[in-house]
Amino acid sequence: MDTTIILVQEEDGIVNLTINRPKALNAINSAVMSGLNDWFSEGYKSVNGLKGVIITGSGEKAFVAGADIKGFSTLTAEEGSQLSKFGQDTYFKIENFHVPVIAAVNGYALGGGCELAMACHLRVAAENALFGQPEVNLGLIPGYGGTQRLPQLIGKAKAMELTLTGDTIGAVEALQLGLVNHIVPLESLLEKCISILKKTSRKGPISISKAIRAINASYDPSVNGYEVEYKTFGELLDSDECREGVAAFIEKRKPNF
Ligand code: CAA
């Protein structure tokens, strides 16, 4: 992975991945997408005691302003589908990651940038955040899962409207629609994400990863989410992690996960 194009910082098990193309408003080119794919496939394994991940963009203007449009003009249909599929596969890795991933949205989150934020488990927006799927302005549709995740998060009617108009919405409307979890001042953005990840890191790590899987199962037509839930619930009940959690409750102490 090119660590100049995705900056990796780690403190106490919390990793900050910063997409670092500020002159292009952090647009996702092939190096950025490959870097994300590499990190969520293998790169994370070098972090001891990984607790959570924050994804953000370099500078104060943009999270990610989309896929890099400048690379589009020479692509064939086959190459375009491959680009879209690789982006989808990368974002699935983020969506199914075993520790929480938070998008710290510090400005434009457009097209593939909005889709990246939606693939994360939670989204914290700075007051200057702007969201949208403007692909129809380019004669395109969202290609990194946006046609699927936007209706999952905000419902079909608003997803249809945003996608068909290409309109951009601010942080307040995004919060009202359920697209983001919190709005904070830009200077508090990372602090808010870290405080959420510190809270989740005090819970049972296996139950955190299984909760992510079970919730994601409710959007996967190839599995029965309720079956995933009851089987997982049983497995967890018969685990050391749950035995410790239950014992700690009964003994009126903090669990030692
Ligand atoms: N791809 C490539 N370059 C981009 C970019 C993108 N998505 N977004 C911005 N840039 C570049 C601009 O070309 C410009 O570069 P130059 O200085 O070399 O010309 C630089 O970033 C700064 O951008 P602007 O001068 O345009 O900044 P602005 O403040 O005037 O406007 C903006 C900001 C409204 C975000 C505007 O840049 C814009 O509309 N960007 C495109 C947004 C977009 O359409 N995103 C969707 C892309 S398609 C996609 O993502 C498909 C998918 O789902 C997979």
PDB file of N, CA, C and O and ligand atoms in Angstrom, residues 21-28 33 61-62 64-72 83-84 87 91 108-115 130 132-135 137-138 140-146 168, ligand 1:
ATOM      1  N   ARG A  21      -5.126  13.078  -0.941  1.00  0.00           N
ATOM      2  CA  ARG A  21      -4.988  13.720  -2.263  1.00  0.00           C
ATOM      3  C   ARG A  21      -5.710  15.065  -2.200  1.00  0.00           C
ATOM      4  O   ARG A  21      -6.677  15.312  -2.953  1.00  0.00           O
ATOM      5  N   PRO A  22      -5.300  15.943  -1.290  1.00  0.00           N
ATOM      6  CA  PRO A  22      -6.099  17.153  -1.071  1.00  0.00           C
ATOM      7  C   PRO A  22      -6.272  18.017  -2.309  1.00  0.00           C
ATOM      8  O   PRO A  22      -7.314  18.651  -2.478  1.00  0.00           O
ATOM      9  N   LYS A  23      -5.275  18.026  -3.213  1.00  0.00           N
ATOM     10  CA  LYS A  23      -5.406  18.869  -4.412  1.00  0.00           C
ATOM     11  C   LYS A  23      -6.521  18.363  -5.325  1.00  0.00           C
ATOM     12  O   LYS A  23      -7.077  19.134  -6.114  1.00  0.00           O
ATOM     13  N   ALA A  24      -6.841  17.094  -5.236  1.00  0.00           N
ATOM     14  CA  ALA A  24      -7.950  16.524  -6.027  1.00  0.00           C
ATOM     15  C   ALA A  24      -9.153  16.251  -5.121  1.00  0.00           C
ATOM     16  O   ALA A  24      -9.994  15.404  -5.436  1.00  0.00           O
ATOM     17  N   LEU A  25      -9.219  16.973  -4.016  1.00  0.00           N
ATOM     18  CA  LEU A  25     -10.299  16.791  -3.017  1.00  0.00           C
ATOM     19  C   LEU A  25     -10.440  15.319  -2.620  1.00  0.00           C
ATOM     20  O   LEU A  25     -11.544  14.809  -2.427  1.00  0.00           O
ATOM     21  N   ASN A  26      -9.283  14.655  -2.542  1.00  0.00           N
ATOM     22  CA  ASN A  26      -9.201  13.258  -2.077  1.00  0.00           C
ATOM     23  C   ASN A  26      -9.994  12.283  -2.944  1.00  0.00           C
ATOM     24  O   ASN A  26     -10.465  11.233  -2.459  1.00  0.00           O
ATOM     25  N   ALA A  27     -10.139  12.631  -4.232  1.00  0.00           N
ATOM     26  CA  ALA A  27     -10.846  11.726  -5.158  1.00  0.00           C
ATOM     27  C   ALA A  27     -10.148  10.364  -5.175  1.00  0.00           C
ATOM     28  O   ALA A  27      -8.915  10.274  -5.082  1.00  0.00           O
ATOM     29  N   ILE A  28     -10.964   9.334  -5.303  1.00  0.00           N
ATOM     30  CA  ILE A  28     -10.443   7.967  -5.208  1.00  0.00           C
ATOM     31  C   ILE A  28      -9.956   7.504  -6.583  1.00  0.00           C
ATOM     32  O   ILE A  28     -10.769   7.204  -7.463  1.00  0.00           O
ATOM     33  N   MET A  33      -7.998   3.233  -4.022  1.00  0.00           N
ATOM     34  CA  MET A  33      -8.873   2.060  -3.845  1.00  0.00           C
ATOM     35  C   MET A  33      -8.044   0.813  -3.537  1.00  0.00           C
ATOM     36  O   MET A  33      -8.405   0.026  -2.650  1.00  0.00           O
ATOM     37  N   LYS A  61     -11.452  20.626   3.395  1.00  0.00           N
ATOM     38  CA  LYS A  61     -12.495  20.886   2.401  1.00  0.00           C
ATOM     39  C   LYS A  61     -13.265  19.622   2.005  1.00  0.00           C
ATOM     40  O   LYS A  61     -14.444  19.697   1.666  1.00  0.00           O
ATOM     41  N   ALA A  62     -12.562  18.511   2.009  1.00  0.00           N
ATOM     42  CA  ALA A  62     -13.209  17.301   1.483  1.00  0.00           C
ATOM     43  C   ALA A  62     -12.877  16.065   2.305  1.00  0.00           C
ATOM     44  O   ALA A  62     -11.733  15.883   2.740  1.00  0.00           O
ATOM     45  N   VAL A  64     -14.073  12.908   0.708  1.00  0.00           N
ATOM     46  CA  VAL A  64     -13.717  12.363  -0.612  1.00  0.00           C
ATOM     47  C   VAL A  64     -14.750  12.899  -1.608  1.00  0.00           C
ATOM     48  O   VAL A  64     -15.950  12.704  -1.413  1.00  0.00           O
ATOM     49  N   ALA A  65     -14.274  13.565  -2.670  1.00  0.00           N
ATOM     50  CA  ALA A  65     -15.208  14.164  -3.652  1.00  0.00           C
ATOM     51  C   ALA A  65     -15.618  13.184  -4.736  1.00  0.00           C
ATOM     52  O   ALA A  65     -16.132  13.595  -5.782  1.00  0.00           O
ATOM     53  N   GLY A  66     -15.399  11.894  -4.510  1.00  0.00           N
ATOM     54  CA  GLY A  66     -15.890  10.881  -5.444  1.00  0.00           C
ATOM     55  C   GLY A  66     -14.775  10.060  -6.020  1.00  0.00           C
ATOM     56  O   GLY A  66     -13.603  10.211  -5.661  1.00  0.00           O
ATOM     57  N   ALA A  67     -15.178   9.178  -6.935  1.00  0.00           N
ATOM     58  CA  ALA A  67     -14.169   8.467  -7.723  1.00  0.00           C
ATOM     59  C   ALA A  67     -13.464   9.495  -8.588  1.00  0.00           C
ATOM     60  O   ALA A  67     -14.019  10.559  -8.877  1.00  0.00           O
ATOM     61  N   ASP A  68     -12.239   9.192  -8.986  1.00  0.00           N
ATOM     62  CA  ASP A  68     -11.469  10.155  -9.797  1.00  0.00           C
ATOM     63  C   ASP A  68     -12.030  10.183 -11.216  1.00  0.00           C
ATOM     64  O   ASP A  68     -11.822   9.255 -12.006  1.00  0.00           O
ATOM     65  N   ILE A  69     -12.735  11.266 -11.510  1.00  0.00           N
ATOM     66  CA  ILE A  69     -13.446  11.384 -12.795  1.00  0.00           C
ATOM     67  C   ILE A  69     -12.451  11.441 -13.961  1.00  0.00           C
ATOM     68  O   ILE A  69     -12.750  10.964 -15.060  1.00  0.00           O
ATOM     69  N   LYS A  70     -11.252  11.960 -13.663  1.00  0.00           N
ATOM     70  CA  LYS A  70     -10.299  12.173 -14.763  1.00  0.00           C
ATOM     71  C   LYS A  70      -9.814  10.851 -15.370  1.00  0.00           C
ATOM     72  O   LYS A  70      -9.342  10.831 -16.496  1.00  0.00           O
ATOM     73  N   GLY A  71      -9.982   9.754 -14.629  1.00  0.00           N
ATOM     74  CA  GLY A  71      -9.584   8.452 -15.182  1.00  0.00           C
ATOM     75  C   GLY A  71     -10.693   7.773 -15.974  1.00  0.00           C
ATOM     76  O   GLY A  71     -10.507   6.674 -16.512  1.00  0.00           O
ATOM     77  N   PHE A  72     -11.862   8.402 -16.072  1.00  0.00           N
ATOM     78  CA  PHE A  72     -13.023   7.706 -16.644  1.00  0.00           C
ATOM     79  C   PHE A  72     -13.056   7.684 -18.169  1.00  0.00           C
ATOM     80  O   PHE A  72     -13.611   6.768 -18.768  1.00  0.00           O
ATOM     81  N   LEU A  83     -13.963  -1.735 -12.549  1.00  0.00           N
ATOM     82  CA  LEU A  83     -13.681  -0.661 -11.590  1.00  0.00           C
ATOM     83  C   LEU A  83     -14.762  -0.624 -10.508  1.00  0.00           C
ATOM     84  O   LEU A  83     -14.486  -0.543  -9.307  1.00  0.00           O
ATOM     85  N   SER A  84     -16.006  -0.712 -10.962  1.00  0.00           N
ATOM     86  CA  SER A  84     -17.143  -0.675 -10.043  1.00  0.00           C
ATOM     87  C   SER A  84     -17.127  -1.893  -9.102  1.00  0.00           C
ATOM     88  O   SER A  84     -17.270  -1.763  -7.887  1.00  0.00           O
ATOM     89  N   GLY A  87     -14.400  -1.656  -6.503  1.00  0.00           N
ATOM     90  CA  GLY A  87     -14.825  -0.700  -5.474  1.00  0.00           C
ATOM     91  C   GLY A  87     -15.854  -1.326  -4.543  1.00  0.00           C
ATOM     92  O   GLY A  87     -15.765  -1.199  -3.307  1.00  0.00           O
ATOM     93  N   TYR A  91     -15.388  -2.006  -0.522  1.00  0.00           N
ATOM     94  CA  TYR A  91     -16.312  -1.438   0.463  1.00  0.00           C
ATOM     95  C   TYR A  91     -17.007  -2.537   1.285  1.00  0.00           C
ATOM     96  O   TYR A  91     -17.319  -2.329   2.453  1.00  0.00           O
ATOM     97  N   TYR A 108     -16.741  17.640   1.592  1.00  0.00           N
ATOM     98  CA  TYR A 108     -17.464  16.945   0.513  1.00  0.00           C
ATOM     99  C   TYR A 108     -17.389  15.426   0.672  1.00  0.00           C
ATOM    100  O   TYR A 108     -16.303  14.851   0.811  1.00  0.00           O
ATOM    101  N   ALA A 109     -18.544  14.789   0.655  1.00  0.00           N
ATOM    102  CA  ALA A 109     -18.627  13.327   0.572  1.00  0.00           C
ATOM    103  C   ALA A 109     -19.573  13.064  -0.599  1.00  0.00           C
ATOM    104  O   ALA A 109     -20.782  12.916  -0.424  1.00  0.00           O
ATOM    105  N   LEU A 110     -18.998  13.057  -1.793  1.00  0.00           N
ATOM    106  CA  LEU A 110     -19.810  12.978  -3.005  1.00  0.00           C
ATOM    107  C   LEU A 110     -19.513  11.677  -3.753  1.00  0.00           C
ATOM    108  O   LEU A 110     -18.383  11.172  -3.713  1.00  0.00           O
ATOM    109  N   GLY A 111     -20.510  11.174  -4.459  1.00  0.00           N
ATOM    110  CA  GLY A 111     -20.297   9.987  -5.288  1.00  0.00           C
ATOM    111  C   GLY A 111     -19.645   8.876  -4.483  1.00  0.00           C
ATOM    112  O   GLY A 111     -20.136   8.470  -3.421  1.00  0.00           O
ATOM    113  N   GLY A 112     -18.494   8.405  -4.989  1.00  0.00           N
ATOM    114  CA  GLY A 112     -17.774   7.333  -4.299  1.00  0.00           C
ATOM    115  C   GLY A 112     -17.344   7.700  -2.896  1.00  0.00           C
ATOM    116  O   GLY A 112     -17.043   6.815  -2.089  1.00  0.00           O
ATOM    117  N   GLY A 113     -17.329   8.988  -2.563  1.00  0.00           N
ATOM    118  CA  GLY A 113     -17.004   9.424  -1.198  1.00  0.00           C
ATOM    119  C   GLY A 113     -18.183   9.237  -0.268  1.00  0.00           C
ATOM    120  O   GLY A 113     -18.032   8.768   0.874  1.00  0.00           O
ATOM    121  N   CYS A 114     -19.372   9.558  -0.752  1.00  0.00           N
ATOM    122  CA  CYS A 114     -20.585   9.298   0.036  1.00  0.00           C
ATOM    123  C   CYS A 114     -20.738   7.780   0.216  1.00  0.00           C
ATOM    124  O   CYS A 114     -21.075   7.296   1.299  1.00  0.00           O
ATOM    125  N   GLU A 115     -20.422   7.048  -0.844  1.00  0.00           N
ATOM    126  CA  GLU A 115     -20.525   5.580  -0.787  1.00  0.00           C
ATOM    127  C   GLU A 115     -19.518   4.992   0.198  1.00  0.00           C
ATOM    128  O   GLU A 115     -19.819   4.018   0.892  1.00  0.00           O
ATOM    129  N   LEU A 130     -20.862  17.795   3.332  1.00  0.00           N
ATOM    130  CA  LEU A 130     -21.861  17.841   2.263  1.00  0.00           C
ATOM    131  C   LEU A 130     -21.912  16.463   1.613  1.00  0.00           C
ATOM    132  O   LEU A 130     -20.865  15.905   1.281  1.00  0.00           O
ATOM    133  N   GLY A 132     -23.787  13.721  -1.267  1.00  0.00           N
ATOM    134  CA  GLY A 132     -24.580  13.638  -2.485  1.00  0.00           C
ATOM    135  C   GLY A 132     -24.094  12.532  -3.397  1.00  0.00           C
ATOM    136  O   GLY A 132     -22.970  12.022  -3.249  1.00  0.00           O
ATOM    137  N   GLN A 133     -24.969  12.146  -4.290  1.00  0.00           N
ATOM    138  CA  GLN A 133     -24.631  11.171  -5.341  1.00  0.00           C
ATOM    139  C   GLN A 133     -24.851  11.887  -6.675  1.00  0.00           C
ATOM    140  O   GLN A 133     -25.903  11.739  -7.296  1.00  0.00           O
ATOM    141  N   PRO A 134     -23.849  12.680  -7.113  1.00  0.00           N
ATOM    142  CA  PRO A 134     -24.044  13.522  -8.296  1.00  0.00           C
ATOM    143  C   PRO A 134     -23.729  12.826  -9.631  1.00  0.00           C
ATOM    144  O   PRO A 134     -23.556  13.494 -10.646  1.00  0.00           O
ATOM    145  N   GLU A 135     -23.656  11.486  -9.633  1.00  0.00           N
ATOM    146  CA  GLU A 135     -23.191  10.784 -10.837  1.00  0.00           C
ATOM    147  C   GLU A 135     -24.034  11.080 -12.072  1.00  0.00           C
ATOM    148  O   GLU A 135     -23.532  11.053 -13.196  1.00  0.00           O
ATOM    149  N   ASN A 137     -25.019  13.769 -13.113  1.00  0.00           N
ATOM    150  CA  ASN A 137     -24.457  14.940 -13.810  1.00  0.00           C
ATOM    151  C   ASN A 137     -23.413  14.521 -14.842  1.00  0.00           C
ATOM    152  O   ASN A 137     -23.094  15.275 -15.757  1.00  0.00           O
ATOM    153  N   LEU A 138     -22.842  13.331 -14.640  1.00  0.00           N
ATOM    154  CA  LEU A 138     -21.782  12.831 -15.530  1.00  0.00           C
ATOM    155  C   LEU A 138     -22.327  11.788 -16.502  1.00  0.00           C
ATOM    156  O   LEU A 138     -21.564  11.162 -17.237  1.00  0.00           O
ATOM    157  N   LEU A 140     -23.823   9.039 -15.383  1.00  0.00           N
ATOM    158  CA  LEU A 140     -23.472   7.781 -14.704  1.00  0.00           C
ATOM    159  C   LEU A 140     -24.469   7.500 -13.577  1.00  0.00           C
ATOM    160  O   LEU A 140     -25.322   8.344 -13.270  1.00  0.00           O
ATOM    161  N   ILE A 141     -24.327   6.344 -12.971  1.00  0.00           N
ATOM    162  CA  ILE A 141     -25.013   6.066 -11.699  1.00  0.00           C
ATOM    163  C   ILE A 141     -23.934   5.782 -10.647  1.00  0.00           C
ATOM    164  O   ILE A 141     -22.781   5.526 -10.999  1.00  0.00           O
ATOM    165  N   PRO A 142     -24.305   5.806  -9.362  1.00  0.00           N
ATOM    166  CA  PRO A 142     -23.321   5.419  -8.345  1.00  0.00           C
ATOM    167  C   PRO A 142     -22.787   4.013  -8.649  1.00  0.00           C
ATOM    168  O   PRO A 142     -23.547   3.147  -9.098  1.00  0.00           O
ATOM    169  N   GLY A 143     -21.488   3.804  -8.414  1.00  0.00           N
ATOM    170  CA  GLY A 143     -20.884   2.524  -8.787  1.00  0.00           C
ATOM    171  C   GLY A 143     -20.228   1.776  -7.655  1.00  0.00           C
ATOM    172  O   GLY A 143     -19.763   0.656  -7.834  1.00  0.00           O
ATOM    173  N   TYR A 144     -20.178   2.381  -6.470  1.00  0.00           N
ATOM    174  CA  TYR A 144     -19.542   1.706  -5.332  1.00  0.00           C
ATOM    175  C   TYR A 144     -20.586   1.384  -4.256  1.00  0.00           C
ATOM    176  O   TYR A 144     -20.356   1.578  -3.059  1.00  0.00           O
ATOM    177  N   GLY A 145     -21.744   0.903  -4.696  1.00  0.00           N
ATOM    178  CA  GLY A 145     -22.758   0.437  -3.745  1.00  0.00           C
ATOM    179  C   GLY A 145     -23.796   1.473  -3.354  1.00  0.00           C
ATOM    180  O   GLY A 145     -24.691   1.180  -2.553  1.00  0.00           O
ATOM    181  N   GLY A 146     -23.723   2.665  -3.927  1.00  0.00           N
ATOM    182  CA  GLY A 146     -24.623   3.743  -3.492  1.00  0.00           C
ATOM    183  C   GLY A 146     -26.092   3.504  -3.799  1.00  0.00           C
ATOM    184  O   GLY A 146     -26.953   3.925  -3.025  1.00  0.00           O
ATOM    185  N   THR A 168     -27.075  18.008  -3.486  1.00  0.00           N
ATOM    186  CA  THR A 168     -26.170  17.850  -2.345  1.00  0.00           C
ATOM    187  C   THR A 168     -26.901  18.286  -1.083  1.00  0.00           C
ATOM    188  O   THR A 168     -27.638  19.274  -1.117  1.00  0.00           O
TER     189      THR A 168
HETATM  190  N1  CAA B   1     -12.306  13.466  -9.575  1.00  0.00           N
HETATM  191  C1  CAA B   1     -11.180  14.069  -9.991  1.00  0.00           C
HETATM  192  N2  CAA B   1     -10.821  15.309  -9.637  1.00  0.00           N
HETATM  193  C2  CAA B   1     -11.643  15.974  -8.822  1.00  0.00           C
HETATM  194  C3  CAA B   1     -12.850  15.418  -8.341  1.00  0.00           C
HETATM  195  C4  CAA B   1     -13.163  14.091  -8.744  1.00  0.00           C
HETATM  196  N3  CAA B   1     -14.245  13.451  -8.298  1.00  0.00           N
HETATM  197  N4  CAA B   1     -13.470  16.329  -7.571  1.00  0.00           N
HETATM  198  C5  CAA B   1     -12.678  17.420  -7.550  1.00  0.00           C
HETATM  199  N5  CAA B   1     -11.568  17.200  -8.302  1.00  0.00           N
HETATM  200  C6  CAA B   1     -10.467  18.122  -8.556  1.00  0.00           C
HETATM  201  C7  CAA B   1     -10.860  19.219  -9.550  1.00  0.00           C
HETATM  202  O1  CAA B   1     -10.772  18.751 -10.863  1.00  0.00           O
HETATM  203  C8  CAA B   1      -9.837  20.280  -9.209  1.00  0.00           C
HETATM  204  O2  CAA B   1      -8.626  19.909  -9.784  1.00  0.00           O
HETATM  205  P1  CAA B   1      -7.782  21.002 -10.675  1.00  0.00           P
HETATM  206  O3  CAA B   1      -7.414  22.077  -9.690  1.00  0.00           O
HETATM  207  O4  CAA B   1      -6.625  20.218 -11.176  1.00  0.00           O
HETATM  208  O5  CAA B   1      -8.714  21.478 -11.730  1.00  0.00           O
HETATM  209  C9  CAA B   1      -9.679  20.141  -7.699  1.00  0.00           C
HETATM  210  O6  CAA B   1     -10.152  18.829  -7.368  1.00  0.00           O
HETATM  211  C10 CAA B   1     -10.508  21.123  -6.908  1.00  0.00           C
HETATM  212  O7  CAA B   1     -11.836  21.004  -7.355  1.00  0.00           O
HETATM  213  P2  CAA B   1     -12.715  22.270  -7.820  1.00  0.00           P
HETATM  214  O8  CAA B   1     -11.836  23.355  -8.375  1.00  0.00           O
HETATM  215  O9  CAA B   1     -13.813  21.775  -8.687  1.00  0.00           O
HETATM  216  O10 CAA B   1     -13.270  22.755  -6.398  1.00  0.00           O
HETATM  217  P3  CAA B   1     -14.629  23.511  -6.112  1.00  0.00           P
HETATM  218  O11 CAA B   1     -14.568  23.921  -4.686  1.00  0.00           O
HETATM  219  O12 CAA B   1     -14.882  24.544  -7.125  1.00  0.00           O
HETATM  220  O13 CAA B   1     -15.775  22.384  -6.295  1.00  0.00           O
HETATM  221  C11 CAA B   1     -16.773  20.215  -6.000  1.00  0.00           C
HETATM  222  C12 CAA B   1     -15.821  21.294  -5.418  1.00  0.00           C
HETATM  223  C13 CAA B   1     -18.192  20.735  -5.998  1.00  0.00           C
HETATM  224  C14 CAA B   1     -16.655  18.984  -5.081  1.00  0.00           C
HETATM  225  C15 CAA B   1     -16.331  19.861  -7.429  1.00  0.00           C
HETATM  226  O14 CAA B   1     -14.922  19.617  -7.449  1.00  0.00           O
HETATM  227  C16 CAA B   1     -17.038  18.687  -8.010  1.00  0.00           C
HETATM  228  O15 CAA B   1     -18.169  18.765  -8.422  1.00  0.00           O
HETATM  229  N6  CAA B   1     -16.341  17.509  -8.054  1.00  0.00           N
HETATM  230  C17 CAA B   1     -16.889  16.315  -8.643  1.00  0.00           C
HETATM  231  C18 CAA B   1     -17.884  15.641  -7.702  1.00  0.00           C
HETATM  232  C19 CAA B   1     -18.468  14.406  -8.362  1.00  0.00           C
HETATM  233  O16 CAA B   1     -19.071  14.456  -9.393  1.00  0.00           O
HETATM  234  N7  CAA B   1     -18.268  13.219  -7.713  1.00  0.00           N
HETATM  235  C20 CAA B   1     -18.723  11.980  -8.227  1.00  0.00           C
HETATM  236  C21 CAA B   1     -17.648  11.320  -9.047  1.00  0.00           C
HETATM  237  S1  CAA B   1     -18.215   9.921  -9.937  1.00  0.00           S
HETATM  238  C22 CAA B   1     -18.250   8.681  -8.825  1.00  0.00           C
HETATM  239  O17 CAA B   1     -17.919   8.828  -7.668  1.00  0.00           O
HETATM  240  C23 CAA B   1     -18.752   7.384  -9.387  1.00  0.00           C
HETATM  241  C24 CAA B   1     -18.906   6.293  -8.387  1.00  0.00           C
HETATM  242  O18 CAA B   1     -19.877   6.215  -7.666  1.00  0.00           O
HETATM  243  C25 CAA B   1     -17.944   5.208  -8.370  1.00  0.00           C
END
